[in-house]
Amino acid sequence: MSSSDALTLPPLGEATHRSPLGLVLSGGGARGAYQVGVLKAVAELLPANAPVPFRVICGTSAGAIIGALIAGNARNFRQGCVLLENFWRNFSIEEVFRADTLSMLRSGLHVFLALVSGGWLVPPPRSLFDNQPLRELLERHVNFARIRQALDAGDISALAVSASSYQEGRSVTFFEQTKTAQAWETPWSRGEAAELQLDHLMASSAVPLMFPPVAIDGVYYGDGAMRQITPLSAAIHLGARRLLVIGVRPPEQHHAASSVAAAMPSFAQIMGFMLDSVFSEQPEVDAERLQRDNLLGVSDVTPHSAEQVTPLLIVPSEDFGLIAARHMDSMPRTLRILLRTLGAKRQTGSTLLSYLLFEGAYTRELIALGYADAMAKRTELQAFLCSDS
């Protein structure tokens, strides 16, 4: 893309007078690579040295990790996206959870002994996988000091990470903001000002059953997508009035009924269905609701403002399950054996695979798809980034 094709944005000082732009990144495990591709395309539509165009960045699960990496490189958005792409395109499962032979045997044996002994010989496992490698990876790559520098310098105005409280049974958004923090509370969610740390990212991405819950101030949290009924509300509470929303589910993800008699679903199929339910299309539904409210002239979209909120939604054009099935052989052998034991094959386990396949061959294909889908909306994206309302 030539420099003449890039958008011209106002200096940082003037940008604050425009309708604040927010970024909402949903969860989805390995599917988060798609969001990286979309952000790469956005960066290429901006001048080479442009700062991050989003004043408010909100992320859940994998989206929280991506949001933190972007916020830490807010001064030069394109450079930050290059680092983000390198982070995701070279992934291996062993960098997210332990998948070696000993770890898989230990995990399987623990589950077996807990089941046959009713928890007397060994306590029930905290999770199926050990995600300590992910913590170590994030310790090396997420720089919270630089995120605070970006907030102090005004490069961004807020960063938010959402998790689900097992104690409260609702969504909790932890946020850092440049101005005086205004917490909020609803029957299904609340916002809490916090000094964001690694535990917030680990809690937000603690997929139920897969990864262990994380304690923050004595309360245990799991993946932020579990109780997130209105995923766009945090960005609105934090001041954004235009929202770029990047989902990780195609608009239609239904498979036609087969004429062959249906077989009993395998454990892997049920787990894949469960993850699909956790990472449901709530961001897409919430964006459609806002668009409908705008058409109807509804003005009370937030208790803090009478302004309308304008979302732009980008979602995958292809089924991630079909893409994951093509890359099943790239998984570690021990994990393939475990998943086959659970009934995961190329087709019946493809949905589960699409969330767990943290392997470069798969993530690179999702990055390319996200880039292509965003560029297919290039004109709409350009108009959205430059809009004043």
Short mmCIF file of C-alpha atoms in Angstrom, two decimals:
data_model
loop_
_atom_site.label_atom_id
_atom_site.label_comp_id
_atom_site.label_asym_id
_atom_site.label_seq_id
_atom_site.Cartn_x
_atom_site.Cartn_y
_atom_site.Cartn_z
CA MET A 1 0.00 0.00 0.00
CA SER A 2 1.45 3.35 -0.99
CA SER A 3 1.77 6.24 1.46
CA SER A 4 -0.64 8.27 -0.67
CA ASP A 5 -3.39 5.70 0.08
CA ALA A 6 -3.05 6.11 3.85
CA LEU A 7 -5.57 8.11 5.83
CA THR A 8 -4.68 11.52 7.19
CA LEU A 9 -5.50 11.77 10.88
CA PRO A 10 -5.27 14.82 13.14
CA PRO A 11 -2.47 15.15 15.69
CA LEU A 12 -3.02 13.50 19.07
CA GLY A 13 -4.05 16.75 20.70
CA GLU A 14 -6.80 17.30 18.15
CA ALA A 15 -7.96 13.68 18.15
CA THR A 16 -9.50 14.06 21.58
CA HIS A 17 -12.05 16.51 20.14
CA ARG A 18 -13.38 13.91 17.74
CA SER A 19 -16.05 11.34 18.59
CA PRO A 20 -13.99 8.87 20.70
CA LEU A 21 -13.16 5.64 18.91
CA GLY A 22 -13.13 2.37 20.83
CA LEU A 23 -11.87 -1.12 20.03
CA VAL A 24 -13.75 -4.19 21.32
CA LEU A 25 -11.95 -7.54 21.06
CA SER A 26 -13.91 -10.67 21.94
CA GLY A 27 -12.55 -13.96 23.24
CA GLY A 28 -11.94 -17.16 21.35
CA GLY A 29 -8.64 -18.85 22.24
CA ALA A 30 -6.54 -19.52 19.14
CA ARG A 31 -9.24 -17.83 17.05
CA GLY A 32 -7.85 -14.52 18.33
CA ALA A 33 -5.34 -14.67 15.48
CA TYR A 34 -8.16 -13.48 13.22
CA GLN A 35 -8.34 -10.21 15.17
CA VAL A 36 -4.60 -9.73 14.64
CA GLY A 37 -5.16 -9.85 10.87
CA VAL A 38 -7.94 -7.26 11.05
CA LEU A 39 -5.76 -4.90 13.12
CA LYS A 40 -2.90 -5.38 10.66
CA ALA A 41 -5.19 -4.15 7.87
CA VAL A 42 -6.33 -1.17 9.96
CA ALA A 43 -2.69 -0.23 10.59
CA GLU A 44 -1.96 -0.28 6.87
CA LEU A 45 -4.81 2.15 6.23
CA LEU A 46 -3.13 4.69 8.53
CA PRO A 47 0.11 6.66 8.06
CA ALA A 48 3.24 4.64 8.83
CA ASN A 49 4.01 6.49 12.08
CA ALA A 50 0.44 7.00 13.26
CA PRO A 51 -0.38 6.28 16.90
CA VAL A 52 -3.10 3.82 17.84
CA PRO A 53 -6.41 5.29 16.58
CA PHE A 54 -8.44 3.81 19.44
CA ARG A 55 -8.91 5.91 22.57
CA VAL A 56 -10.57 3.06 24.46
CA ILE A 57 -9.40 -0.55 24.18
CA CYS A 58 -11.53 -3.33 25.69
CA GLY A 59 -10.64 -7.00 25.51
CA THR A 60 -11.90 -10.35 26.74
CA SER A 61 -9.89 -13.57 27.00
CA ALA A 62 -7.57 -13.72 23.96
CA GLY A 63 -8.87 -10.25 23.05
CA ALA A 64 -7.61 -8.95 26.41
CA ILE A 65 -4.10 -10.17 25.60
CA ILE A 66 -4.21 -8.58 22.15
CA GLY A 67 -5.56 -5.33 23.63
CA ALA A 68 -2.76 -5.18 26.22
CA LEU A 69 -0.11 -5.75 23.54
CA ILE A 70 -1.59 -2.97 21.38
CA ALA A 71 -1.83 -0.56 24.33
CA GLY A 72 1.82 -1.19 25.18
CA ASN A 73 2.81 -0.02 21.69
CA ALA A 74 0.29 2.81 21.35
CA ARG A 75 2.77 5.45 20.14
CA ASN A 76 3.32 3.67 16.78
CA PHE A 77 0.31 1.54 15.84
CA ARG A 78 1.81 -0.08 12.75
CA GLN A 79 4.96 -1.09 14.59
CA GLY A 80 2.82 -2.47 17.41
CA CYS A 81 0.83 -4.54 14.92
CA VAL A 82 4.05 -5.96 13.45
CA LEU A 83 5.10 -7.09 16.93
CA LEU A 84 1.59 -8.44 17.55
CA GLU A 85 1.62 -10.42 14.31
CA ASN A 86 5.04 -11.91 15.11
CA PHE A 87 3.69 -12.91 18.53
CA TRP A 88 0.74 -14.80 17.01
CA ARG A 89 2.08 -16.16 13.73
CA ASN A 90 4.84 -18.20 15.41
CA PHE A 91 2.72 -19.72 18.17
CA SER A 92 3.11 -23.26 19.42
CA ILE A 93 0.77 -25.03 21.81
CA GLU A 94 3.61 -25.63 24.27
CA GLU A 95 3.78 -21.83 24.76
CA VAL A 96 0.16 -21.82 26.00
CA PHE A 97 -0.22 -25.05 27.99
CA ARG A 98 1.89 -28.10 28.76
CA ALA A 99 1.28 -30.74 26.07
CA ASP A 100 4.32 -33.00 26.53
CA THR A 101 3.87 -36.72 27.15
CA LEU A 102 4.51 -36.55 30.90
CA SER A 103 2.09 -33.65 31.41
CA MET A 104 -0.65 -35.35 29.38
CA LEU A 105 -0.19 -38.64 31.29
CA ARG A 106 -0.19 -36.82 34.61
CA SER A 107 -3.35 -34.91 33.72
CA GLY A 108 -5.15 -38.02 32.49
CA LEU A 109 -4.12 -40.05 35.53
CA HIS A 110 -5.22 -37.30 37.90
CA VAL A 111 -8.67 -37.16 36.32
CA PHE A 112 -8.97 -40.97 36.39
CA LEU A 113 -7.93 -41.35 40.05
CA ALA A 114 -10.21 -38.50 41.13
CA LEU A 115 -13.15 -40.12 39.36
CA VAL A 116 -12.65 -43.72 40.55
CA SER A 117 -11.91 -42.67 44.15
CA GLY A 118 -14.61 -40.05 44.40
CA GLY A 119 -11.93 -37.51 45.26
CA TRP A 120 -10.53 -39.52 48.20
CA LEU A 121 -7.14 -40.49 46.71
CA VAL A 122 -6.52 -37.18 44.97
CA PRO A 123 -8.66 -34.02 44.88
CA PRO A 124 -10.51 -33.14 41.68
CA PRO A 125 -8.20 -31.41 39.17
CA ARG A 126 -8.32 -27.62 38.98
CA SER A 127 -8.25 -27.84 35.20
CA LEU A 128 -7.55 -30.16 32.30
CA PHE A 129 -4.40 -28.29 31.21
CA ASP A 130 -1.56 -26.46 32.93
CA ASN A 131 -1.29 -22.98 31.38
CA GLN A 132 1.81 -21.86 33.27
CA PRO A 133 3.65 -21.51 29.91
CA LEU A 134 1.14 -18.81 28.90
CA ARG A 135 1.88 -16.85 32.07
CA GLU A 136 5.61 -17.04 31.35
CA LEU A 137 5.03 -15.97 27.73
CA LEU A 138 2.96 -12.94 28.76
CA GLU A 139 5.53 -11.96 31.38
CA ARG A 140 8.04 -11.61 28.56
CA HIS A 141 5.83 -9.75 26.10
CA VAL A 142 3.29 -7.58 27.96
CA ASN A 143 4.84 -4.43 29.41
CA PHE A 144 2.45 -2.89 31.92
CA ALA A 145 4.83 -0.01 32.62
CA ARG A 146 4.61 1.00 28.94
CA ILE A 147 0.83 0.70 29.06
CA ARG A 148 0.79 3.20 31.94
CA GLN A 149 3.13 5.47 30.01
CA ALA A 150 0.66 5.38 27.09
CA LEU A 151 -2.18 6.30 29.45
CA ASP A 152 -0.19 9.10 31.10
CA ALA A 153 0.87 10.50 27.72
CA GLY A 154 -2.71 10.46 26.43
CA ASP A 155 -1.98 7.98 23.64
CA ILE A 156 -4.98 6.03 24.91
CA SER A 157 -7.58 7.04 27.48
CA ALA A 158 -8.59 3.62 28.83
CA LEU A 159 -7.66 -0.07 28.75
CA ALA A 160 -10.18 -2.62 30.03
CA VAL A 161 -9.99 -6.36 30.69
CA SER A 162 -13.12 -8.41 31.39
CA ALA A 163 -13.33 -11.56 33.52
CA SER A 164 -16.15 -13.57 35.12
CA SER A 165 -16.46 -13.71 38.88
CA TYR A 166 -17.28 -17.22 40.14
CA GLN A 167 -18.30 -15.68 43.45
CA GLU A 168 -20.65 -13.01 42.06
CA GLY A 169 -21.77 -14.91 38.97
CA ARG A 170 -21.41 -11.85 36.73
CA SER A 171 -19.01 -10.09 34.41
CA VAL A 172 -16.39 -7.80 35.96
CA THR A 173 -14.44 -5.29 33.87
CA PHE A 174 -11.13 -4.15 35.36
CA PHE A 175 -9.98 -0.89 33.80
CA GLU A 176 -7.31 1.78 33.93
CA GLN A 177 -8.28 5.25 32.73
CA THR A 178 -6.52 8.58 32.37
CA LYS A 179 -9.27 10.68 33.91
CA THR A 180 -10.98 10.10 37.24
CA ALA A 181 -12.17 6.52 37.13
CA GLN A 182 -15.95 6.10 37.23
CA ALA A 183 -16.95 2.61 38.27
CA TRP A 184 -20.34 1.23 37.23
CA GLU A 185 -22.63 -1.55 38.31
CA THR A 186 -25.59 -3.33 36.72
CA PRO A 187 -27.41 -6.55 37.65
CA TRP A 188 -25.24 -8.50 35.21
CA SER A 189 -21.91 -6.63 35.24
CA ARG A 190 -19.73 -4.10 37.00
CA GLY A 191 -16.67 -2.02 36.22
CA GLU A 192 -13.83 -1.72 38.71
CA ALA A 193 -10.86 0.64 38.49
CA ALA A 194 -7.62 -1.32 38.96
CA GLU A 195 -3.92 -1.26 38.28
CA LEU A 196 -3.90 -3.92 35.58
CA GLN A 197 -1.51 -6.79 36.10
CA LEU A 198 -0.72 -10.19 34.63
CA ASP A 199 -3.33 -11.87 36.84
CA HIS A 200 -6.07 -9.87 35.13
CA LEU A 201 -5.04 -11.23 31.73
CA MET A 202 -4.72 -14.77 33.07
CA ALA A 203 -8.14 -14.56 34.72
CA SER A 204 -9.78 -13.16 31.58
CA SER A 205 -8.40 -16.05 29.51
CA ALA A 206 -9.03 -18.87 32.05
CA VAL A 207 -11.30 -20.97 29.83
CA PRO A 208 -13.59 -23.02 32.11
CA LEU A 209 -12.43 -26.60 32.74
CA MET A 210 -9.49 -26.10 30.37
CA PHE A 211 -7.46 -23.66 32.50
CA PRO A 212 -7.54 -23.01 36.26
CA PRO A 213 -9.41 -20.04 37.78
CA VAL A 214 -7.28 -17.10 38.94
CA ALA A 215 -7.59 -15.35 42.31
CA ILE A 216 -7.64 -11.54 42.41
CA ASP A 217 -8.04 -9.95 45.85
CA GLY A 218 -9.34 -13.23 47.24
CA VAL A 219 -12.00 -13.75 44.55
CA TYR A 220 -11.68 -16.39 41.81
CA TYR A 221 -12.27 -15.42 38.21
CA GLY A 222 -12.59 -17.30 34.94
CA ASP A 223 -12.87 -16.47 31.27
CA GLY A 224 -14.53 -13.12 30.70
CA ALA A 225 -16.83 -14.38 27.96
CA MET A 226 -18.85 -16.62 30.29
CA ARG A 227 -21.09 -13.91 31.78
CA GLN A 228 -20.65 -11.14 29.23
CA ILE A 229 -24.21 -10.31 28.20
CA THR A 230 -23.46 -6.83 26.78
CA PRO A 231 -19.79 -6.90 25.73
CA LEU A 232 -19.88 -3.41 24.18
CA SER A 233 -21.09 -1.70 27.35
CA ALA A 234 -17.63 -1.39 28.96
CA ALA A 235 -16.28 0.65 26.02
CA ILE A 236 -19.37 2.88 26.18
CA HIS A 237 -19.01 3.41 29.93
CA LEU A 238 -15.38 4.39 29.33
CA GLY A 239 -16.34 7.09 26.83
CA ALA A 240 -16.19 5.52 23.36
CA ARG A 241 -18.92 6.58 20.93
CA ARG A 242 -17.68 4.76 17.81
CA LEU A 243 -16.77 1.09 18.24
CA LEU A 244 -14.76 -1.20 16.00
CA VAL A 245 -15.93 -4.65 17.05
CA ILE A 246 -13.95 -7.69 15.87
CA GLY A 247 -15.77 -11.00 16.36
CA VAL A 248 -14.44 -14.53 15.92
CA ARG A 249 -17.56 -16.32 14.71
CA PRO A 250 -18.99 -16.31 11.18
CA PRO A 251 -22.51 -14.82 10.90
CA GLU A 252 -23.89 -18.28 10.10
CA GLN A 253 -22.25 -21.26 11.76
CA HIS A 254 -24.94 -23.87 11.35
CA HIS A 255 -24.36 -27.18 9.59
CA ALA A 256 -27.08 -28.74 7.49
CA ALA A 257 -28.67 -31.89 8.93
CA SER A 258 -27.28 -35.08 7.43
CA SER A 259 -29.48 -37.78 5.95
CA VAL A 260 -27.35 -40.32 7.85
CA ALA A 261 -28.64 -41.24 11.31
CA ALA A 262 -27.09 -38.99 13.93
CA ALA A 263 -24.49 -40.56 16.20
CA MET A 264 -24.12 -39.91 19.90
CA PRO A 265 -21.99 -36.74 20.21
CA SER A 266 -18.50 -37.38 21.50
CA PHE A 267 -17.03 -35.73 24.58
CA ALA A 268 -14.92 -33.56 22.25
CA GLN A 269 -18.02 -32.46 20.33
CA ILE A 270 -19.76 -31.52 23.58
CA MET A 271 -16.69 -29.59 24.75
CA GLY A 272 -16.56 -27.77 21.41
CA PHE A 273 -20.26 -26.93 21.73
CA MET A 274 -19.62 -25.67 25.26
CA LEU A 275 -16.82 -23.40 24.09
CA ASP A 276 -18.99 -22.15 21.24
CA SER A 277 -21.61 -21.28 23.85
CA VAL A 278 -19.05 -19.50 26.07
CA PHE A 279 -17.61 -17.57 23.12
CA SER A 280 -21.04 -16.92 21.64
CA GLU A 281 -21.93 -14.21 19.18
CA GLN A 282 -22.77 -11.71 21.95
CA PRO A 283 -20.52 -8.95 20.49
CA GLU A 284 -22.30 -9.32 17.16
CA VAL A 285 -25.74 -9.30 18.81
CA ASP A 286 -24.82 -6.26 20.91
CA ALA A 287 -23.55 -4.40 17.83
CA GLU A 288 -26.76 -5.17 15.95
CA ARG A 289 -28.77 -3.88 18.92
CA LEU A 290 -26.87 -0.58 18.86
CA GLN A 291 -27.41 -0.24 15.12
CA ARG A 292 -31.13 -0.89 15.58
CA ASP A 293 -31.29 1.68 18.39
CA ASN A 294 -29.63 4.24 16.12
CA LEU A 295 -32.17 3.59 13.35
CA LEU A 296 -35.03 3.92 15.82
CA GLY A 297 -33.57 7.14 17.22
CA VAL A 298 -33.08 5.70 20.69
CA SER A 299 -30.83 8.07 22.62
CA ASP A 300 -30.50 6.49 26.06
CA VAL A 301 -27.84 3.96 25.03
CA THR A 302 -25.85 4.75 28.15
CA PRO A 303 -26.77 6.37 31.44
CA HIS A 304 -23.82 8.76 31.08
CA SER A 305 -24.68 10.34 27.74
CA ALA A 306 -27.47 11.02 25.29
CA GLU A 307 -25.11 10.51 22.34
CA GLN A 308 -25.69 7.65 19.95
CA VAL A 309 -23.06 4.91 19.72
CA THR A 310 -22.02 3.73 16.27
CA PRO A 311 -20.52 0.24 15.89
CA LEU A 312 -18.65 -1.25 12.93
CA LEU A 313 -18.57 -5.03 13.05
CA ILE A 314 -16.04 -7.28 11.31
CA VAL A 315 -16.55 -11.04 11.53
CA PRO A 316 -14.98 -14.04 9.74
CA SER A 317 -16.12 -14.97 6.27
CA GLU A 318 -15.11 -18.63 6.72
CA ASP A 319 -15.80 -21.38 9.27
CA PHE A 320 -12.81 -21.70 11.62
CA GLY A 321 -13.68 -25.34 12.30
CA LEU A 322 -13.05 -26.26 8.66
CA ILE A 323 -9.72 -24.40 8.73
CA ALA A 324 -8.68 -26.10 11.99
CA ALA A 325 -9.46 -29.56 10.60
CA ARG A 326 -6.86 -29.00 7.87
CA HIS A 327 -4.19 -28.33 10.50
CA MET A 328 -4.91 -31.09 13.03
CA ASP A 329 -1.65 -32.89 12.20
CA SER A 330 0.36 -29.85 13.35
CA MET A 331 -0.64 -30.49 16.97
CA PRO A 332 1.75 -32.32 19.33
CA ARG A 333 1.27 -36.08 19.05
CA THR A 334 0.34 -36.52 22.71
CA LEU A 335 -2.41 -33.91 22.43
CA ARG A 336 -3.74 -35.50 19.24
CA ILE A 337 -3.96 -38.83 21.07
CA LEU A 338 -5.77 -37.23 24.01
CA LEU A 339 -8.25 -35.48 21.73
CA ARG A 340 -8.86 -38.67 19.75
CA THR A 341 -9.54 -40.43 23.05
CA LEU A 342 -12.15 -37.75 23.72
CA GLY A 343 -13.64 -38.38 20.27
CA ALA A 344 -12.11 -35.48 18.37
CA LYS A 345 -11.57 -36.26 14.71
CA ARG A 346 -11.09 -33.92 11.78
CA GLN A 347 -14.80 -33.19 11.48
CA THR A 348 -16.41 -34.10 14.80
CA GLY A 349 -13.73 -32.31 16.81
CA SER A 350 -13.10 -29.37 14.50
CA THR A 351 -14.92 -26.81 16.66
CA LEU A 352 -12.90 -27.75 19.75
CA LEU A 353 -9.71 -27.72 17.67
CA SER A 354 -10.47 -24.22 16.37
CA TYR A 355 -10.15 -22.85 19.94
CA LEU A 356 -7.13 -24.92 21.06
CA LEU A 357 -4.95 -25.03 17.94
CA PHE A 358 -2.25 -22.56 19.00
CA GLU A 359 0.03 -23.59 16.13
CA GLY A 360 1.65 -21.28 13.61
CA ALA A 361 0.24 -22.93 10.49
CA TYR A 362 -3.31 -22.38 11.77
CA THR A 363 -2.84 -18.92 13.30
CA ARG A 364 -1.12 -17.64 10.15
CA GLU A 365 -4.10 -18.70 8.07
CA LEU A 366 -6.47 -16.90 10.45
CA ILE A 367 -4.31 -13.75 10.34
CA ALA A 368 -4.48 -13.82 6.54
CA LEU A 369 -8.27 -14.28 6.66
CA GLY A 370 -8.70 -11.38 9.10
CA TYR A 371 -6.56 -9.14 6.90
CA ALA A 372 -8.56 -10.10 3.77
CA ASP A 373 -11.94 -9.60 5.48
CA ALA A 374 -10.90 -6.17 6.76
CA MET A 375 -9.56 -5.08 3.39
CA ALA A 376 -12.84 -6.21 1.82
CA LYS A 377 -14.39 -3.48 4.01
CA ARG A 378 -11.62 -1.02 3.29
CA THR A 379 -13.85 1.85 2.15
CA GLU A 380 -16.16 1.41 5.13
CA LEU A 381 -13.19 1.19 7.51
CA GLN A 382 -11.59 4.35 6.13
CA ALA A 383 -14.83 6.29 6.49
CA PHE A 384 -15.29 4.95 10.02
CA LEU A 385 -11.78 5.85 11.18
CA CYS A 386 -12.10 9.41 9.88
CA SER A 387 -15.69 10.02 10.90
CA ASP A 388 -16.54 12.69 13.47
CA SER A 389 -19.70 10.91 14.60
#
